[in-house]
Coordinates of N, CA and C in Angstrom, one line a residue:
M12 N -16.5 6.7 -12.7 CA -16.0 8.0 -12.3 C -17.0 8.8 -11.4
T13 N -16.4 9.6 -10.6 CA -17.3 10.4 -9.7 C -18.1 11.4 -10.5
S14 N -19.4 11.5 -10.1 CA -20.3 12.5 -10.7 C -19.9 13.9 -10.4
D15 N -20.3 14.9 -11.3 CA -19.9 16.3 -11.1 C -20.3 16.8 -9.8
D16 N -21.6 16.5 -9.4 CA -22.1 17.0 -8.1 C -21.3 16.5 -6.9
N17 N -21.1 15.2 -6.9 CA -20.3 14.5 -5.8 C -18.9 15.0 -5.8
L18 N -18.3 15.2 -7.0 CA -16.9 15.7 -7.1 C -16.8 17.1 -6.5
M19 N -17.7 18.0 -6.8 CA -17.6 19.3 -6.2 C -17.9 19.2 -4.7
R20 N -18.7 18.4 -4.2 CA -19.0 18.2 -2.8 C -17.7 17.8 -2.1
I21 N -17.0 16.8 -2.7 CA -15.7 16.4 -2.1 C -14.7 17.5 -2.1
L22 N -14.5 18.2 -3.2 CA -13.5 19.2 -3.3 C -13.8 20.4 -2.3
L23 N -15.0 20.7 -2.1 CA -15.4 21.8 -1.2 C -15.1 21.4 0.3
G24 N -14.8 20.2 0.5 CA -14.3 19.8 1.9 C -13.0 20.3 2.2
D25 N -12.3 20.9 1.3 CA -11.0 21.5 1.5 C -11.2 23.0 1.6
P26 N -10.9 23.6 2.7 CA -11.1 25.1 2.9 C -10.3 25.9 1.9
W27 N -9.2 25.4 1.5 CA -8.4 26.1 0.5 C -9.1 26.2 -0.8
F28 N -9.7 25.1 -1.3 CA -10.5 25.2 -2.6 C -11.7 25.9 -2.4
A29 N -12.4 25.7 -1.3 CA -13.7 26.4 -1.0 C -13.6 27.9 -1.0
A30 N -12.4 28.4 -0.6 CA -12.1 29.9 -0.5 C -11.8 30.5 -1.8
L31 N -11.6 29.7 -2.8 CA -11.3 30.3 -4.1 C -12.5 31.0 -4.7
P32 N -12.4 32.0 -5.6 CA -13.5 32.5 -6.3 C -14.3 31.4 -7.0
A33 N -15.6 31.6 -7.1 CA -16.4 30.5 -7.8 C -15.9 30.3 -9.2
R34 N -15.5 31.3 -9.9 CA -15.1 31.2 -11.3 C -13.8 30.4 -11.4
D35 N -12.9 30.5 -10.4 CA -11.7 29.8 -10.4 C -12.0 28.3 -10.1
R36 N -12.8 28.0 -9.2 CA -13.2 26.7 -8.9 C -13.8 26.0 -10.1
K37 N -14.7 26.7 -10.8 CA -15.3 26.1 -12.0 C -14.3 25.9 -13.1
A38 N -13.4 26.8 -13.3 CA -12.4 26.7 -14.3 C -11.5 25.5 -14.0
M39 N -11.2 25.2 -12.8 CA -10.3 24.1 -12.4 C -11.0 22.8 -12.7
V40 N -12.3 22.7 -12.3 CA -13.0 21.4 -12.5 C -13.3 21.1 -14.0
V41 N -13.7 22.2 -14.7 CA -14.0 22.0 -16.1 C -12.8 21.6 -16.9
A42 N -11.6 22.1 -16.6 CA -10.4 21.8 -17.3 C -9.7 20.5 -16.9
S43 N -10.1 19.9 -15.8 CA -9.5 18.7 -15.3 C -10.0 17.4 -15.9
E44 N -9.2 16.4 -15.8 CA -9.6 15.1 -16.2 C -9.5 14.2 -14.9
Q45 N -10.3 13.2 -14.9 CA -10.3 12.2 -13.8 C -9.4 11.0 -14.1
L46 N -8.6 10.6 -13.2 CA -7.6 9.5 -13.4 C -7.7 8.5 -12.2
R47 N -7.6 7.2 -12.6 CA -7.7 6.2 -11.5 C -6.3 5.5 -11.5
L48 N -5.9 5.2 -10.2 CA -4.7 4.4 -10.0 C -5.0 3.2 -9.2
R49 N -4.3 2.1 -9.5 CA -4.4 0.9 -8.8 C -3.5 0.9 -7.5
P50 N -3.7 0.1 -6.5 CA -2.9 0.1 -5.3 C -1.4 -0.2 -5.8
G51 N -0.5 0.7 -5.3 CA 0.9 0.5 -5.6 C 1.3 1.2 -6.9
E52 N 0.4 1.7 -7.7 CA 0.7 2.4 -9.0 C 1.3 3.8 -8.7
M53 N 2.3 4.1 -9.4 CA 2.9 5.4 -9.2 C 2.3 6.5 -10.1
L54 N 2.0 7.6 -9.5 CA 1.5 8.8 -10.2 C 2.7 9.5 -10.9
F55 N 3.7 9.7 -10.2 CA 5.0 10.2 -10.7 C 6.1 9.8 -9.9
R56 N 7.3 9.9 -10.4 CA 8.6 9.6 -9.7 C 9.4 10.9 -9.6
K57 N 10.3 10.8 -8.6 CA 11.3 11.9 -8.4 C 12.0 12.1 -9.7
G58 N 12.1 13.3 -10.1 CA 12.9 13.6 -11.4 C 12.0 13.7 -12.6
D59 N 10.7 13.3 -12.5 CA 9.8 13.4 -13.6 C 9.4 14.9 -13.9
I60 N 9.1 15.1 -15.2 CA 8.7 16.5 -15.6 C 7.2 16.6 -15.1
P61 N 6.8 17.7 -14.6 CA 5.4 17.9 -14.1 C 4.4 17.9 -15.2
T62 N 3.3 17.1 -14.9 CA 2.3 17.0 -15.9 C 0.9 17.4 -15.4
G63 N 0.9 18.0 -14.2 CA -0.4 18.4 -13.7 C -0.4 18.8 -12.3
F64 N -1.5 19.5 -11.9 CA -1.8 19.8 -10.5 C -2.9 18.9 -10.1
Y65 N -2.8 18.2 -9.0 CA -3.7 17.1 -8.7 C -4.5 17.3 -7.4
A66 N -5.7 16.7 -7.4 CA -6.6 16.6 -6.3 C -7.0 15.2 -6.0
V67 N -6.8 14.7 -4.8 CA -7.3 13.4 -4.5 C -8.8 13.4 -4.3
I68 N -9.5 12.6 -5.0 CA -11.0 12.5 -4.9 C -11.3 11.4 -3.9
S69 N -10.7 10.2 -4.1 CA -10.9 9.1 -3.1 C -9.6 8.3 -3.0
G70 N -9.4 7.6 -1.9 CA -8.2 6.8 -1.7 C -7.1 7.7 -1.1
S71 N -5.9 7.1 -1.0 CA -4.8 7.8 -0.4 C -3.6 7.7 -1.2
V72 N -2.8 8.8 -1.3 CA -1.5 8.9 -2.0 C -0.4 9.1 -1.1
K73 N 0.6 8.3 -1.2 CA 1.8 8.4 -0.4 C 2.9 9.2 -1.1
M74 N 3.4 10.2 -0.5 CA 4.5 11.0 -1.0 C 5.8 10.5 -0.3
S75 N 6.8 10.1 -1.0 CA 7.9 9.5 -0.4 C 9.2 9.7 -1.3
T76 N 10.3 9.3 -0.8 CA 11.6 9.3 -1.5 C 12.4 8.2 -1.1
L77 N 13.3 7.8 -2.0 CA 14.2 6.6 -1.7 C 15.7 7.1 -1.6
S78 N 16.4 6.6 -0.7 CA 17.8 6.8 -0.6 C 18.6 6.0 -1.6
E79 N 19.9 6.2 -1.8 CA 20.6 5.5 -2.8 C 20.7 4.0 -2.4
G80 N 20.6 3.7 -1.1 CA 20.6 2.4 -0.6 C 19.3 1.7 -0.6
G81 N 18.2 2.4 -1.1 CA 16.9 1.8 -1.2 C 16.0 2.0 0.0
R82 N 16.4 2.8 1.0 CA 15.6 3.0 2.1 C 14.6 4.1 1.8
E83 N 13.3 3.8 2.2 CA 12.2 4.7 1.8 C 12.0 5.7 3.0
A84 N 11.7 6.9 2.7 CA 11.3 7.9 3.7 C 9.9 8.4 3.2
I85 N 8.9 8.2 4.0 CA 7.6 8.7 3.7 C 7.4 10.1 4.3
L86 N 7.0 11.0 3.4 CA 6.9 12.4 3.8 C 5.5 12.7 4.4
I87 N 4.5 12.2 3.7 CA 3.1 12.5 4.1 C 2.2 11.6 3.3
I88 N 1.0 11.4 3.8 CA 0.0 10.6 3.1 C -1.2 11.6 2.9
L89 N -1.6 11.7 1.6 CA -2.7 12.6 1.3 C -4.0 11.9 1.0
D90 N -5.1 12.5 1.6 CA -6.4 11.9 1.5 C -7.3 12.8 0.6
A91 N -8.6 12.4 0.6 CA -9.5 13.1 -0.3 C -9.6 14.6 -0.1
A92 N -9.7 15.3 -1.2 CA -9.9 16.8 -1.2 C -8.6 17.5 -1.1
T93 N -7.4 16.8 -1.1 CA -6.1 17.5 -1.0 C -5.6 17.8 -2.4
W94 N -5.2 19.0 -2.6 CA -4.5 19.4 -3.9 C -3.0 19.3 -3.6
F95 N -2.3 18.9 -4.7 CA -0.8 18.8 -4.5 C -0.2 18.8 -5.9
G96 N 1.2 19.0 -5.9 CA 1.9 19.0 -7.1 C 2.2 20.4 -7.7
E97 N 2.0 21.4 -6.9 CA 2.1 22.8 -7.4 C 3.5 23.3 -7.5
I98 N 4.4 22.7 -6.7 CA 5.8 23.3 -6.7 C 6.5 23.2 -8.0
S99 N 6.5 22.0 -8.6 CA 7.2 21.8 -9.9 C 6.5 22.6 -11.0
L100 N 5.2 22.9 -10.9 CA 4.6 23.7 -11.9 C 5.0 25.2 -11.8
I101 N 5.3 25.6 -10.5 CA 5.7 27.0 -10.3 C 7.1 27.3 -10.8
D102 N 8.0 26.4 -10.5 CA 9.4 26.6 -10.8 C 9.9 25.8 -12.0
S103 N 9.0 25.1 -12.7 CA 9.3 24.3 -13.9 C 10.5 23.4 -13.7
Q104 N 10.7 22.9 -12.5 CA 11.7 21.9 -12.2 C 11.1 20.5 -12.0
P105 N 11.9 19.4 -12.1 CA 11.4 18.1 -11.9 C 10.8 17.8 -10.6
R106 N 10.0 16.8 -10.5 CA 9.4 16.4 -9.2 C 10.4 16.1 -8.2
T107 N 10.1 16.4 -6.9 CA 11.1 16.3 -5.9 C 11.0 15.0 -5.1
H108 N 9.9 14.2 -5.4 CA 9.7 13.0 -4.7 C 8.7 12.1 -5.5
D109 N 8.5 10.9 -5.0 CA 7.6 9.9 -5.6 C 6.1 10.1 -5.0
A110 N 5.2 9.8 -5.9 CA 3.8 9.8 -5.5 C 3.2 8.5 -5.9
T111 N 2.7 7.7 -4.9 CA 2.2 6.3 -5.1 C 0.9 6.1 -4.5
A112 N 0.0 5.4 -5.2 CA -1.3 5.1 -4.6 C -1.2 4.0 -3.6
L113 N -1.8 4.2 -2.4 CA -1.8 3.2 -1.4 C -3.0 2.3 -1.5
D114 N -4.0 2.7 -2.2 CA -5.2 1.8 -2.4 C -5.8 2.3 -3.8
E115 N -7.0 1.9 -4.0 CA -7.7 2.4 -5.2 C -7.8 3.9 -5.1
V116 N -7.3 4.6 -6.0 CA -7.2 6.1 -5.9 C -7.9 6.7 -7.2
E117 N -8.7 7.7 -6.9 CA -9.2 8.5 -8.0 C -8.7 10.0 -7.8
L118 N -8.2 10.5 -8.9 CA -7.6 11.8 -8.9 C -8.3 12.8 -9.9
L119 N -8.1 14.1 -9.6 CA -8.5 15.1 -10.6 C -7.1 15.7 -11.1
V120 N -6.9 15.8 -12.4 CA -5.7 16.3 -13.0 C -5.9 17.6 -13.7
L121 N -5.4 18.7 -13.2 CA -5.5 20.0 -13.9 C -4.2 20.2 -14.7
P122 N -4.4 20.4 -16.1 CA -3.2 20.5 -16.9 C -2.3 21.7 -16.6
P123 N -1.0 21.6 -16.8 CA -0.1 22.7 -16.5 C -0.5 24.0 -17.2
A124 N -0.9 23.9 -18.4 CA -1.3 25.1 -19.1 C -2.4 25.9 -18.4
T125 N -3.4 25.1 -17.9 CA -4.5 25.8 -17.2 C -4.0 26.3 -15.9
F126 N -3.2 25.6 -15.2 CA -2.6 26.1 -14.0 C -1.9 27.4 -14.2
A127 N -1.1 27.5 -15.3 CA -0.3 28.7 -15.6 C -1.3 29.9 -15.9
A128 N -2.3 29.6 -16.6 CA -3.3 30.6 -16.9 C -4.0 31.1 -15.6
L129 N -4.3 30.2 -14.7 CA -5.0 30.6 -13.5 C -4.0 31.4 -12.6
M130 N -2.7 31.1 -12.7 CA -1.7 31.9 -11.9 C -1.7 33.3 -12.3
Q131 N -2.2 33.7 -13.5 CA -2.3 35.1 -13.9 C -3.4 35.8 -13.2
R132 N -4.3 35.1 -12.5 CA -5.4 35.7 -11.7 C -4.9 36.0 -10.3
T133 N -5.1 37.2 -9.9 CA -4.5 37.6 -8.6 C -5.0 36.7 -7.4
A134 N -6.3 36.4 -7.4 CA -6.9 35.6 -6.3 C -6.3 34.2 -6.3
F135 N -6.2 33.6 -7.4 CA -5.7 32.2 -7.5 C -4.2 32.2 -7.1
A136 N -3.4 33.1 -7.6 CA -2.0 33.2 -7.3 C -1.8 33.4 -5.8
A137 N -2.6 34.3 -5.2 CA -2.6 34.5 -3.7 C -2.9 33.3 -2.9
A138 N -3.9 32.5 -3.4 CA -4.3 31.3 -2.8 C -3.2 30.2 -2.8
I139 N -2.5 30.1 -3.9 CA -1.3 29.2 -4.0 C -0.2 29.7 -3.1
A140 N 0.0 31.0 -3.0 CA 1.0 31.5 -2.0 C 0.6 31.1 -0.6
R141 N -0.6 31.2 -0.2 CA -1.1 30.8 1.1 C -0.9 29.3 1.3
M142 N -1.2 28.5 0.3 CA -0.9 27.0 0.4 C 0.5 26.7 0.6
L143 N 1.4 27.4 -0.1 CA 2.9 27.2 0.1 C 3.3 27.6 1.4
A144 N 2.8 28.8 1.9 CA 3.2 29.3 3.2 C 2.8 28.3 4.3
R145 N 1.6 27.7 4.2 CA 1.2 26.7 5.2 C 2.1 25.5 5.2
R146 N 2.4 25.0 4.0 CA 3.3 23.9 3.9 C 4.7 24.1 4.4
I147 N 5.2 25.3 4.1 CA 6.5 25.6 4.7 C 6.5 25.7 6.2
R148 N 5.4 26.2 6.8 CA 5.3 26.2 8.2 C 5.3 24.7 8.8
L149 N 4.6 23.9 8.1 CA 4.6 22.5 8.5 C 6.0 21.8 8.4
L150 N 6.7 22.2 7.3 CA 8.0 21.6 7.1 C 8.9 22.1 8.2
Y151 N 8.9 23.4 8.5 CA 9.7 23.9 9.6 C 9.5 23.1 10.9
G152 N 8.2 22.8 11.1 CA 7.8 22.1 12.3 C 8.4 20.7 12.4
I153 N 8.4 20.0 11.2 CA 9.0 18.7 11.1 C 10.5 18.7 11.4
V154 N 11.2 19.7 10.7 CA 12.6 19.9 10.9 C 12.9 20.1 12.4
E155 N 12.1 21.0 13.0 CA 12.3 21.3 14.4 C 12.1 20.1 15.3
D156 N 11.1 19.3 14.9 CA 10.8 18.1 15.7 C 12.1 17.2 15.9
G157 N 12.8 17.0 14.7 CA 13.9 16.1 14.7 C 15.0 16.5 15.7
G158 N 15.2 17.8 15.9 CA 16.3 18.2 16.8 C 16.0 18.6 18.2
L159 N 14.7 19.0 18.4 CA 14.4 19.6 19.7 C 13.4 18.9 20.5
R160 N 12.6 18.0 19.9 CA 11.5 17.4 20.7 C 11.7 15.9 21.0
S161 N 11.0 15.5 22.0 CA 11.0 14.1 22.4 C 10.3 13.3 21.4
V162 N 10.5 11.9 21.4 CA 9.8 11.0 20.5 C 8.3 11.1 20.7
R163 N 7.9 11.2 21.9 CA 6.4 11.3 22.2 C 5.8 12.6 21.6
A164 N 6.5 13.7 21.7 CA 6.0 14.9 21.1 C 6.0 14.8 19.6
R165 N 7.1 14.2 19.0 CA 7.1 14.0 17.6 C 6.0 13.2 17.0
V166 N 5.7 12.1 17.7 CA 4.6 11.2 17.3 C 3.3 12.0 17.4
A167 N 3.1 12.8 18.5 CA 1.8 13.5 18.7 C 1.7 14.6 17.6
R168 N 2.8 15.3 17.3 CA 2.7 16.3 16.2 C 2.4 15.7 14.9
R169 N 3.0 14.6 14.5 CA 2.8 14.0 13.2 C 1.4 13.5 13.1
L170 N 0.8 12.9 14.2 CA -0.6 12.5 14.1 C -1.5 13.7 13.9
L171 N -1.2 14.8 14.5 CA -2.1 16.0 14.3 C -1.9 16.5 12.9
L172 N -0.7 16.4 12.4 CA -0.5 16.9 11.0 C -1.3 16.0 10.0
L173 N -1.3 14.7 10.2 CA -2.0 13.8 9.4 C -3.5 14.0 9.6
A174 N -3.9 14.3 10.8 CA -5.3 14.6 11.1 C -5.8 15.9 10.3
D175 N -4.9 16.9 10.3 CA -5.2 18.1 9.6 C -5.4 17.9 8.1
V176 N -4.5 17.0 7.5 CA -4.6 16.7 6.1 C -5.9 15.8 5.8
A177 N -6.2 14.9 6.8 CA -7.3 14.0 6.5 C -8.7 14.6 6.7
N178 N -8.8 15.5 7.7 CA -10.1 16.0 8.0 C -10.0 17.4 8.5
R179 N -10.4 18.4 7.7 CA -10.2 19.8 8.0 C -11.4 20.4 8.7
Q180 N -12.4 19.6 9.0 CA -13.5 20.1 9.8 C -13.2 20.1 11.3
P181 N -13.8 21.1 12.0 CA -13.5 21.2 13.4 C -14.1 20.0 14.2
G182 N -13.5 19.6 15.3 CA -14.0 18.5 16.1 C -12.8 17.7 16.6
E183 N -13.1 17.0 17.7 CA -12.0 16.2 18.4 C -11.7 14.9 17.6
H184 N -12.8 14.2 17.1 CA -12.6 12.9 16.5 C -12.2 13.0 15.0
V185 N -11.0 12.4 14.7 CA -10.6 12.4 13.3 C -10.0 11.0 13.0
L186 N -10.3 10.4 11.9 CA -9.8 9.1 11.5 C -8.7 9.3 10.5
V187 N -7.5 8.8 10.9 CA -6.3 8.9 10.1 C -6.0 7.6 9.5
K188 N -5.9 7.5 8.2 CA -5.6 6.2 7.5 C -4.1 6.1 7.3
V189 N -3.5 5.5 8.2 CA -2.0 5.3 8.1 C -1.7 4.0 8.9
T190 N -0.8 3.2 8.3 CA -0.3 2.0 9.1 C 0.8 2.4 10.0
Q191 N 1.0 1.6 11.1 CA 2.0 1.9 12.0 C 3.4 1.8 11.4
E192 N 3.5 0.9 10.4 CA 4.8 0.9 9.7 C 5.1 2.2 8.9
S193 N 4.1 2.7 8.3 CA 4.3 3.9 7.5 C 4.5 5.1 8.5
L194 N 3.8 5.1 9.6 CA 4.0 6.2 10.5 C 5.4 6.2 11.1
A195 N 5.9 5.0 11.4 CA 7.3 4.8 11.9 C 8.3 5.3 10.9
M196 N 8.1 5.0 9.6 CA 9.0 5.5 8.6 C 8.9 7.0 8.4
M197 N 7.8 7.6 8.5 CA 7.7 9.0 8.5 C 8.6 9.7 9.5
L198 N 8.6 9.1 10.7 CA 9.2 9.7 11.9 C 10.7 9.2 12.0
G199 N 11.1 8.2 11.2 CA 12.4 7.7 11.3 C 12.7 7.0 12.6
I200 N 11.7 6.3 13.2 CA 11.9 5.6 14.4 C 11.5 4.1 14.2
T201 N 11.8 3.2 15.1 CA 11.5 1.8 14.9 C 10.0 1.6 15.2
R202 N 9.5 0.4 14.7 CA 8.1 0.1 15.1 C 8.0 -0.1 16.6
Q203 N 9.0 -0.7 17.2 CA 8.9 -0.9 18.7 C 8.7 0.4 19.4
T204 N 9.5 1.4 19.0 CA 9.5 2.7 19.7 C 8.1 3.3 19.5
L205 N 7.6 3.2 18.2 CA 6.3 3.8 17.9 C 5.2 3.1 18.7
S206 N 5.3 1.8 18.8 CA 4.2 1.0 19.5 C 4.2 1.4 20.9
K207 N 5.3 1.7 21.5 CA 5.3 2.1 22.9 C 4.6 3.5 23.1
E208 N 4.8 4.4 22.2 CA 4.2 5.7 22.3 C 2.7 5.6 22.0
L209 N 2.3 4.8 21.0 CA 0.9 4.7 20.7 C 0.2 4.0 21.8
R210 N 0.8 3.1 22.5 CA 0.2 2.4 23.6 C -0.1 3.4 24.7
F211 N 0.8 4.3 24.9 CA 0.6 5.4 25.9 C -0.6 6.2 25.6
F212 N -0.7 6.6 24.3 CA -1.8 7.5 23.8 C -3.1 6.7 24.0
R213 N -3.1 5.4 23.6 CA -4.3 4.6 23.7 C -4.8 4.4 25.2
V214 N -3.9 4.1 26.1 CA -4.2 3.9 27.5 C -4.7 5.3 28.1
S215 N -4.2 6.4 27.6 CA -4.6 7.7 28.0 C -5.9 8.1 27.4
G216 N -6.5 7.3 26.5 CA -7.7 7.7 25.9 C -7.7 8.7 24.8
L217 N -6.5 8.9 24.3 CA -6.3 9.9 23.2 C -6.5 9.4 21.8
I218 N -6.3 8.1 21.6 CA -6.5 7.5 20.3 C -7.1 6.1 20.4
R219 N -7.6 5.6 19.3 CA -8.1 4.2 19.2 C -7.4 3.6 18.0
L220 N -6.8 2.5 18.1 CA -6.1 1.8 17.1 C -7.0 0.8 16.3
A221 N -6.8 0.8 15.0 CA -7.5 -0.2 14.2 C -6.5 -0.6 13.0
Y222 N -6.9 -1.6 12.3 CA -6.0 -2.1 11.2 C -5.9 -1.0 10.1
G223 N -4.6 -0.5 10.0 CA -4.4 0.5 9.0 C -4.9 1.9 9.3
K224 N -5.4 2.1 10.5 CA -6.0 3.4 10.9 C -5.7 3.7 12.3
I225 N -5.7 5.0 12.6 CA -5.6 5.5 14.0 C -6.7 6.6 14.1
E226 N -7.6 6.4 15.1 CA -8.6 7.3 15.3 C -8.2 8.2 16.5
I227 N -8.1 9.5 16.2 CA -7.8 10.5 17.2 C -9.0 10.9 17.9
L228 N -9.0 10.7 19.3 CA -10.2 10.9 20.1 C -10.2 12.3 20.7
M229 N -9.0 12.8 21.1 CA -8.9 14.1 21.8 C -7.7 14.9 21.2
Q230 N -8.0 15.7 20.2 CA -7.0 16.4 19.5 C -6.4 17.5 20.5
N231 N -7.2 18.1 21.3 CA -6.7 19.1 22.2 C -5.6 18.5 23.2
K232 N -6.0 17.4 23.8 CA -5.1 16.8 24.7 C -3.8 16.2 24.0
L233 N -4.0 15.7 22.8 CA -2.8 15.3 22.1 C -1.9 16.5 21.7
S234 N -2.5 17.6 21.4 CA -1.8 18.8 21.1 C -0.9 19.3 22.3
A235 N -1.5 19.1 23.5 CA -0.8 19.5 24.7 C 0.6 18.8 24.9
L236 N 0.7 17.6 24.3 CA 1.9 16.8 24.4 C 3.0 17.2 23.4
C237 N 2.7 18.1 22.5 CA 3.5 18.4 21.3 C 4.8 19.1 21.7
D238 N 4.8 19.8 22.8 CA 6.0 20.6 23.1 C 6.8 20.0 24.3
K239 N 6.5 18.7 24.6 CA 7.2 18.1 25.8 C 8.3 17.2 25.3

């Protein structure tokens, strides 16, 4: 398991967590347990009763849902220092999607009772509200993409969204751990269509492709393509 010092170093890589009052950060870490998942193991399924507020310590977690016909739609891939699972704890409703480990994953699990107690603290409740507001903005952007933007703009915007989740530090270079198959599923396009757009980005010097990874080299120039 991750040591306490290294755990806090990882968690502080998330500006949301870092901005919390020190006593709230300490309360979250002290009350949490560490959990390991094997590749392909599910953390929870759509319809499950919520059992915690989670933070990814290492590895990647896929958030997805299945249609009645068995077709999978990948919503997002979460990397280290990302907290998630708050919605069902707030409204006491079942999980809205599946959460699956893509590789060896280590998680921090904050119990629902501790989450509820922290929500009584003004600073923590305000921080959760900001987290939800940010995610709603991202959701609106994704919905808007499907109806108003070109495929190239949609691919660019989704890469930047994944970059934001993967690395919150300023800078042009960000390594996004996502397969081309997963990215195509997120966007609802074919692998062939995605390959064409990624080839354009690569030739333009905006990205570098590797197995299971996409390195974004120029976030600003990629962002310029988002409204075209």
